[in-house]
Protein backbone atom coordinates (compact mmCIF):
# COMPACT_ATOMS: atom_id res chain seq x y z
CA UNK A 1 0.00 0.00 0.00
CA UNK A 2 1.36 3.42 -0.94
CA UNK A 3 1.39 5.81 2.00
CA UNK A 4 3.15 9.16 2.24
CA UNK A 5 4.43 10.18 5.65
CA UNK A 6 5.90 13.44 6.84
CA UNK A 7 6.55 15.14 10.15
CA UNK A 8 5.21 18.51 11.14
CA UNK A 9 7.06 19.12 14.40
CA UNK A 10 6.13 16.22 16.67
CA UNK A 11 3.12 15.27 14.53
CA UNK A 12 3.26 12.49 11.97
CA UNK A 13 1.03 13.06 8.96
CA UNK A 14 0.13 9.84 7.18
CA UNK A 15 -1.50 10.13 3.76
CA UNK A 16 -2.59 6.97 1.92
CA UNK A 17 -2.23 7.45 -1.82
CA UNK A 18 -4.56 4.54 -2.58
CA UNK A 19 -8.11 5.37 -3.62
CA UNK A 20 -9.43 2.53 -1.46
CA UNK A 21 -8.67 1.33 2.05
CA UNK A 22 -10.41 -2.02 1.84
CA UNK A 23 -10.01 -5.68 2.70
CA UNK A 24 -7.11 -6.09 0.28
CA UNK A 25 -4.89 -3.51 2.00
CA UNK A 26 -6.33 -3.33 5.52
CA UNK A 27 -3.75 -5.63 7.09
CA UNK A 28 -0.82 -3.83 5.44
CA UNK A 29 -2.21 -0.50 6.55
CA UNK A 30 -2.67 -1.67 10.13
CA UNK A 31 0.86 -3.13 10.22
CA UNK A 32 2.37 0.07 8.85
CA UNK A 33 0.53 2.20 11.39
CA UNK A 34 1.66 -0.12 14.20
CA UNK A 35 5.25 0.25 13.01
CA UNK A 36 5.01 4.04 13.13
CA UNK A 37 3.59 3.93 16.65
CA UNK A 38 6.29 1.48 17.74
CA UNK A 39 8.85 3.93 16.33
CA UNK A 40 7.64 6.46 18.88
CA UNK A 41 5.01 8.47 16.99
CA UNK A 42 2.20 9.38 19.40
CA UNK A 43 0.49 12.23 17.53
CA UNK A 44 -0.77 11.11 14.15
CA UNK A 45 -2.92 12.72 11.50
CA UNK A 46 -4.49 10.38 8.96
CA UNK A 47 -5.04 12.47 5.83
CA UNK A 48 -7.74 10.78 3.77
CA UNK A 49 -7.88 13.38 0.98
CA UNK A 50 -6.98 10.82 -1.71
CA UNK A 51 -9.28 8.05 -0.49
CA UNK A 52 -12.74 7.67 -1.94
CA UNK A 53 -13.75 4.27 -0.57
CA UNK A 54 -13.31 2.52 2.77
CA UNK A 55 -15.01 -0.75 3.68
CA UNK A 56 -15.54 -2.17 7.17
CA UNK A 57 -12.17 -3.91 7.18
CA UNK A 58 -10.42 -0.70 6.24
CA UNK A 59 -12.36 1.07 8.97
CA UNK A 60 -11.38 -1.70 11.39
CA UNK A 61 -7.73 -1.08 10.57
CA UNK A 62 -8.18 2.64 11.25
CA UNK A 63 -9.93 1.90 14.57
CA UNK A 64 -7.21 -0.55 15.56
CA UNK A 65 -4.58 2.11 14.84
CA UNK A 66 -6.56 4.65 16.87
CA UNK A 67 -6.70 2.27 19.81
CA UNK A 68 -2.97 1.58 19.61
CA UNK A 69 -2.14 5.28 19.60
CA UNK A 70 -4.50 6.01 22.49
CA UNK A 71 -3.05 3.16 24.58
CA UNK A 72 0.32 4.86 24.06
CA UNK A 73 -1.23 8.07 25.45
CA UNK A 74 -1.28 9.80 22.10
CA UNK A 75 -4.01 10.60 19.60
CA UNK A 76 -4.93 9.89 16.00
CA UNK A 77 -7.14 12.34 14.16
CA UNK A 78 -8.54 12.33 10.64
CA UNK A 79 -8.48 15.10 8.05
CA UNK A 80 -9.79 15.66 4.56
CA UNK A 81 -12.34 12.84 4.24
CA UNK A 82 -14.44 12.86 1.10
CA UNK A 83 -18.23 12.82 1.39
CA UNK A 84 -18.44 9.08 0.77
CA UNK A 85 -15.83 8.27 3.40
CA UNK A 86 -17.45 10.64 5.87
CA UNK A 87 -20.70 8.80 5.33
CA UNK A 88 -19.11 5.55 6.51
CA UNK A 89 -17.85 7.24 9.66
CA UNK A 90 -21.35 8.61 10.32
CA UNK A 91 -23.08 5.32 9.54
CA UNK A 92 -20.89 3.46 12.04
CA UNK A 93 -20.95 6.33 14.55
CA UNK A 94 -17.17 6.49 14.43
CA UNK A 95 -17.52 10.23 13.82
CA UNK A 96 -18.42 10.42 17.52
CA UNK A 97 -15.16 8.73 18.47
CA UNK A 98 -12.63 10.00 15.95
CA UNK A 99 -11.87 13.68 15.66
CA UNK A 100 -12.37 14.57 12.01
CA UNK A 101 -11.19 17.80 10.44
CA UNK A 102 -11.91 19.22 7.00
CA UNK A 103 -8.37 20.47 6.56
CA UNK A 104 -4.87 19.38 7.46
CA UNK A 105 -4.30 22.77 9.12
CA UNK A 106 -7.22 22.19 11.46
CA UNK A 107 -5.93 18.74 12.37
CA UNK A 108 -2.41 20.08 13.02
CA UNK A 109 -3.78 22.81 15.30
CA UNK A 110 -5.67 20.23 17.34
CA UNK A 111 -2.54 18.22 18.07
CA UNK A 112 -0.17 21.10 18.73
CA UNK A 113 0.95 21.78 22.28
CA UNK B 1 -40.01 -12.00 -4.66
CA UNK B 2 -40.28 -10.20 -8.02
CA UNK B 3 -42.77 -11.59 -10.53
CA UNK B 4 -41.88 -9.55 -13.58
CA UNK B 5 -38.84 -10.31 -15.73
CA UNK B 6 -36.07 -7.81 -15.17
CA UNK B 7 -35.55 -4.95 -17.58
CA UNK B 8 -31.90 -5.84 -17.88
CA UNK B 9 -29.53 -8.14 -16.11
CA UNK B 10 -25.85 -8.99 -15.91
CA UNK B 11 -23.93 -11.61 -13.96
CA UNK B 12 -20.45 -10.84 -12.69
CA UNK B 13 -18.09 -13.49 -11.38
CA UNK B 14 -14.97 -13.22 -9.24
CA UNK B 15 -12.58 -15.73 -7.77
CA UNK B 16 -12.38 -15.85 -3.97
CA UNK B 17 -9.54 -13.41 -3.48
CA UNK B 18 -10.07 -10.15 -1.61
CA UNK B 19 -7.86 -8.39 -4.18
CA UNK B 20 -10.59 -8.97 -6.76
CA UNK B 21 -13.35 -7.25 -4.79
CA UNK B 22 -12.10 -3.80 -5.79
CA UNK B 23 -12.85 -4.50 -9.45
CA UNK B 24 -16.27 -5.79 -8.55
CA UNK B 25 -16.92 -2.66 -6.50
CA UNK B 26 -15.95 -0.41 -9.39
CA UNK B 27 -18.23 -2.35 -11.75
CA UNK B 28 -21.14 -2.06 -9.32
CA UNK B 29 -20.45 1.66 -8.88
CA UNK B 30 -20.50 2.18 -12.65
CA UNK B 31 -23.79 0.34 -13.05
CA UNK B 32 -25.36 2.22 -10.15
CA UNK B 33 -24.09 5.58 -11.37
CA UNK B 34 -26.01 4.98 -14.57
CA UNK B 35 -29.20 4.04 -12.75
CA UNK B 36 -29.26 5.91 -9.46
CA UNK B 37 -29.89 9.58 -8.95
CA UNK B 38 -26.89 10.58 -6.91
CA UNK B 39 -23.35 9.61 -6.08
CA UNK B 40 -24.14 8.82 -2.46
CA UNK B 41 -26.66 6.17 -3.45
CA UNK B 42 -24.11 4.59 -5.78
CA UNK B 43 -21.55 4.57 -2.99
CA UNK B 44 -24.02 2.99 -0.57
CA UNK B 45 -24.78 0.24 -3.03
CA UNK B 46 -21.13 -0.40 -3.82
CA UNK B 47 -20.37 -0.58 -0.09
CA UNK B 48 -23.21 -3.02 0.57
CA UNK B 49 -22.16 -5.36 -2.21
CA UNK B 50 -18.47 -5.17 -1.30
CA UNK B 51 -19.29 -6.03 2.32
CA UNK B 52 -21.43 -8.98 1.22
CA UNK B 53 -18.79 -10.38 -1.11
CA UNK B 54 -16.02 -9.85 1.46
CA UNK B 55 -18.11 -11.97 3.84
CA UNK B 56 -18.49 -14.70 1.22
CA UNK B 57 -14.75 -14.85 0.61
CA UNK B 58 -13.67 -14.66 4.24
CA UNK B 59 -16.40 -16.71 5.93
CA UNK B 60 -18.22 -18.85 3.40
CA UNK B 61 -15.03 -19.81 1.55
CA UNK B 62 -12.80 -19.35 4.61
CA UNK B 63 -10.45 -17.21 2.48
CA UNK B 64 -9.57 -20.21 0.33
CA UNK B 65 -8.72 -19.23 -3.25
CA UNK B 66 -10.15 -20.66 -6.48
CA UNK B 67 -13.82 -20.55 -5.50
CA UNK B 68 -16.37 -18.64 -7.53
CA UNK B 69 -18.73 -15.96 -6.31
CA UNK B 70 -21.38 -14.84 -8.80
CA UNK B 71 -23.19 -11.55 -8.52
CA UNK B 72 -26.33 -11.19 -10.59
CA UNK B 73 -27.47 -7.60 -11.05
CA UNK B 74 -31.04 -7.10 -12.26
CA UNK B 75 -32.34 -3.62 -12.96
CA UNK B 76 -36.05 -2.89 -12.68
CA UNK B 77 -37.94 0.35 -13.06
CA UNK B 78 -37.90 1.07 -9.34
CA UNK B 79 -35.15 -1.06 -7.88
CA UNK B 80 -31.91 -2.91 -8.42
CA UNK B 81 -31.78 -6.50 -7.20
CA UNK B 82 -28.44 -8.10 -6.44
CA UNK B 83 -28.13 -11.84 -5.94
CA UNK B 84 -24.83 -12.99 -4.52
CA UNK B 85 -24.33 -16.71 -5.06
CA UNK B 86 -21.67 -18.95 -3.59
CA UNK B 87 -21.15 -22.63 -2.86
CA UNK B 88 -19.23 -22.29 0.38
CA UNK B 89 -20.35 -23.14 3.89
CA UNK B 90 -22.81 -20.25 3.88
CA UNK B 91 -24.08 -18.11 6.71
CA UNK B 92 -24.28 -19.84 10.09
CA UNK B 93 -27.80 -20.58 11.24
CA UNK B 94 -27.15 -18.55 14.41
CA UNK B 95 -26.25 -15.42 12.46
CA UNK B 96 -28.92 -12.76 12.37
CA UNK B 97 -28.78 -11.38 8.83
CA UNK B 98 -30.84 -8.39 9.96
CA UNK B 99 -28.07 -7.43 12.38
CA UNK B 100 -27.70 -3.76 13.22
CA UNK B 101 -24.48 -1.86 13.66
CA UNK B 102 -23.06 -1.85 17.19
CA UNK B 103 -23.90 1.25 19.18
CA UNK B 104 -22.71 0.27 22.65
CA UNK B 105 -19.46 2.16 22.65
CA UNK B 106 -18.33 5.66 23.55
CA UNK B 107 -15.21 7.63 22.85
CA UNK B 108 -14.09 7.02 26.42
CA UNK B 109 -14.37 3.22 26.22
CA UNK B 110 -11.59 2.56 23.72
CA UNK B 111 -11.56 -1.17 24.38
CA UNK B 112 -15.19 -1.51 23.24
CA UNK B 113 -14.63 0.06 19.84
CA UNK B 114 -15.42 -2.58 17.21
CA UNK B 115 -12.66 -3.48 14.75
CA UNK B 116 -14.60 -6.16 12.91
CA UNK B 117 -18.04 -7.63 12.55
CA UNK B 118 -19.62 -4.50 11.09
CA UNK B 119 -20.28 -5.92 7.63
CA UNK B 120 -23.85 -7.17 8.10
CA UNK B 121 -24.80 -4.04 10.02
CA UNK B 122 -23.51 -1.87 7.18
CA UNK B 123 -25.38 -3.95 4.60
CA UNK B 124 -28.61 -3.53 6.54
CA UNK B 125 -28.00 0.19 6.85
CA UNK B 126 -27.35 0.91 3.18
CA UNK B 127 -29.62 -1.58 1.42
CA UNK B 128 -33.41 -1.52 1.37
CA UNK B 129 -34.04 -5.25 1.51
CA UNK B 130 -32.12 -8.39 2.43
CA UNK B 131 -33.04 -12.06 2.04
CA UNK B 132 -31.02 -15.25 2.39
CA UNK B 133 -31.74 -18.77 1.22
CA UNK B 134 -29.95 -21.94 0.27
CA UNK B 135 -31.08 -23.60 -2.94
CA UNK B 136 -29.54 -26.90 -3.99
CA UNK B 137 -26.35 -26.23 -2.02
CA UNK B 138 -25.99 -22.72 -3.45
CA UNK B 139 -26.13 -19.88 -0.94
CA UNK B 140 -28.07 -16.92 -2.28
CA UNK B 141 -27.98 -13.54 -0.57
CA UNK B 142 -30.44 -11.14 -2.20
CA UNK B 143 -29.96 -7.42 -1.63
CA UNK B 144 -32.38 -4.81 -2.89
CA UNK B 145 -31.76 -1.12 -3.50
CA UNK B 146 -34.73 1.09 -4.24
CA UNK B 147 -33.99 3.57 -7.02
CA UNK B 148 -34.66 7.11 -5.91
CA UNK B 149 -36.17 9.16 -8.68
CA UNK B 150 -34.04 11.94 -10.17
CA UNK B 151 -35.48 15.31 -9.16
Coordinates of C-alpha atoms in Angstrom, one line a residue, chain A residues 40-104:
Chain A
X40 CA 7.6 6.5 18.9
X41 CA 5.0 8.5 17.0
X42 CA 2.2 9.4 19.4
X43 CA 0.5 12.2 17.5
X44 CA -0.8 11.1 14.2
X45 CA -2.9 12.7 11.5
X46 CA -4.5 10.4 9.0
X47 CA -5.0 12.5 5.8
X48 CA -7.7 10.8 3.8
X49 CA -7.9 13.4 1.0
X50 CA -7.0 10.8 -1.7
X51 CA -9.3 8.0 -0.5
X52 CA -12.7 7.7 -1.9
X53 CA -13.8 4.3 -0.6
X54 CA -13.3 2.5 2.8
X55 CA -15.0 -0.8 3.7
X56 CA -15.5 -2.2 7.2
X57 CA -12.2 -3.9 7.2
X58 CA -10.4 -0.7 6.2
X59 CA -12.4 1.1 9.0
X60 CA -11.4 -1.7 11.4
X61 CA -7.7 -1.1 10.6
X62 CA -8.2 2.6 11.3
X63 CA -9.9 1.9 14.6
X64 CA -7.2 -0.5 15.6
X65 CA -4.6 2.1 14.8
X66 CA -6.6 4.6 16.9
X67 CA -6.7 2.3 19.8
X68 CA -3.0 1.6 19.6
X69 CA -2.1 5.3 19.6
X70 CA -4.5 6.0 22.5
X71 CA -3.1 3.2 24.6
X72 CA 0.3 4.9 24.1
X73 CA -1.2 8.1 25.4
X74 CA -1.3 9.8 22.1
X75 CA -4.0 10.6 19.6
X76 CA -4.9 9.9 16.0
X77 CA -7.1 12.3 14.2
X78 CA -8.5 12.3 10.6
X79 CA -8.5 15.1 8.1
X80 CA -9.8 15.7 4.6
X81 CA -12.3 12.8 4.2
X82 CA -14.4 12.9 1.1
X83 CA -18.2 12.8 1.4
X84 CA -18.4 9.1 0.8
X85 CA -15.8 8.3 3.4
X86 CA -17.5 10.6 5.9
X87 CA -20.7 8.8 5.3
X88 CA -19.1 5.6 6.5
X89 CA -17.9 7.2 9.7
X90 CA -21.3 8.6 10.3
X91 CA -23.1 5.3 9.5
X92 CA -20.9 3.5 12.0
X93 CA -21.0 6.3 14.6
X94 CA -17.2 6.5 14.4
X95 CA -17.5 10.2 13.8
X96 CA -18.4 10.4 17.5
X97 CA -15.2 8.7 18.5
X98 CA -12.6 10.0 15.9
X99 CA -11.9 13.7 15.7
X100 CA -12.4 14.6 12.0
X101 CA -11.2 17.8 10.4
X102 CA -11.9 19.2 7.0
X103 CA -8.4 20.5 6.6
X104 CA -4.9 19.4 7.5

